[in-house]
Amino acid sequence: MKAAKELWESVYELVDAGNTAGVADLCDPELEIRTASQGKIGAQRLSEMFAQQHGLYLELERRVDGIIESADGSALSAELTLSGVPKGTEQRLTWNVVETIRVDAGRIVSWHAMLDRTGLVQQIRALQG
């Protein structure tokens, strides 16, 4: 069985290769997704979430600031710093995210991504002003 870290890394390998549709194949069909603004159910929704992000930003970059794994490999929590240039602008935005995933039977069953929404909104407002 694949551990949480291996599956999480596989998701980002697909995303980095531009294959956001392939993300759903690593997930349970009833994947629970929770973000700072909403909750969703379904593996396809996670693929759509990554596709949307890539549709909004150019030059997306990801830095892993820290990872904590459960002893049995069934869960992972990662602190990330993300950045990208919103399409139609030249200003790079940077935001922090904490992602927590759980796996069962070699599939991702939950993906929680909490970002610093306030910091990101402040940066977007500064671009508009």
mmCIF file of C-alpha atoms in Angstrom, residues 1-13 26 69 73 76 101 103 108:
data_model
loop_
_atom_site.group_PDB
_atom_site.id
_atom_site.type_symbol
_atom_site.label_atom_id
_atom_site.label_comp_id
_atom_site.label_asym_id
_atom_site.label_seq_id
_atom_site.Cartn_x
_atom_site.Cartn_y
_atom_site.Cartn_z
ATOM 1 C CA MET A 1 0.000 0.000 0.000
ATOM 2 C CA LYS A 2 1.184 3.480 -0.782
ATOM 3 C CA ALA A 3 1.765 5.754 2.186
ATOM 4 C CA ALA A 4 0.342 9.271 2.472
ATOM 5 C CA LYS A 5 3.656 10.940 1.625
ATOM 6 C CA GLU A 6 4.119 8.865 -1.524
ATOM 7 C CA LEU A 7 0.592 9.631 -2.727
ATOM 8 C CA TRP A 8 0.904 13.331 -1.863
ATOM 9 C CA GLU A 9 4.166 13.530 -3.804
ATOM 10 C CA SER A 10 2.538 11.693 -6.726
ATOM 11 C CA VAL A 11 -0.263 14.270 -6.807
ATOM 12 C CA TYR A 12 2.248 17.090 -7.154
ATOM 13 C CA GLU A 13 4.261 15.212 -9.780
ATOM 14 C CA LEU A 26 -4.904 8.511 -6.808
ATOM 15 C CA GLU A 69 3.821 12.043 8.932
ATOM 16 C CA GLY A 73 1.996 6.292 6.982
ATOM 17 C CA LEU A 76 0.523 13.610 6.444
ATOM 18 C CA ILE A 101 -4.224 14.243 3.845
ATOM 19 C CA VAL A 103 -5.084 7.586 3.020
ATOM 20 C CA ILE A 108 -6.297 9.411 -0.680
#
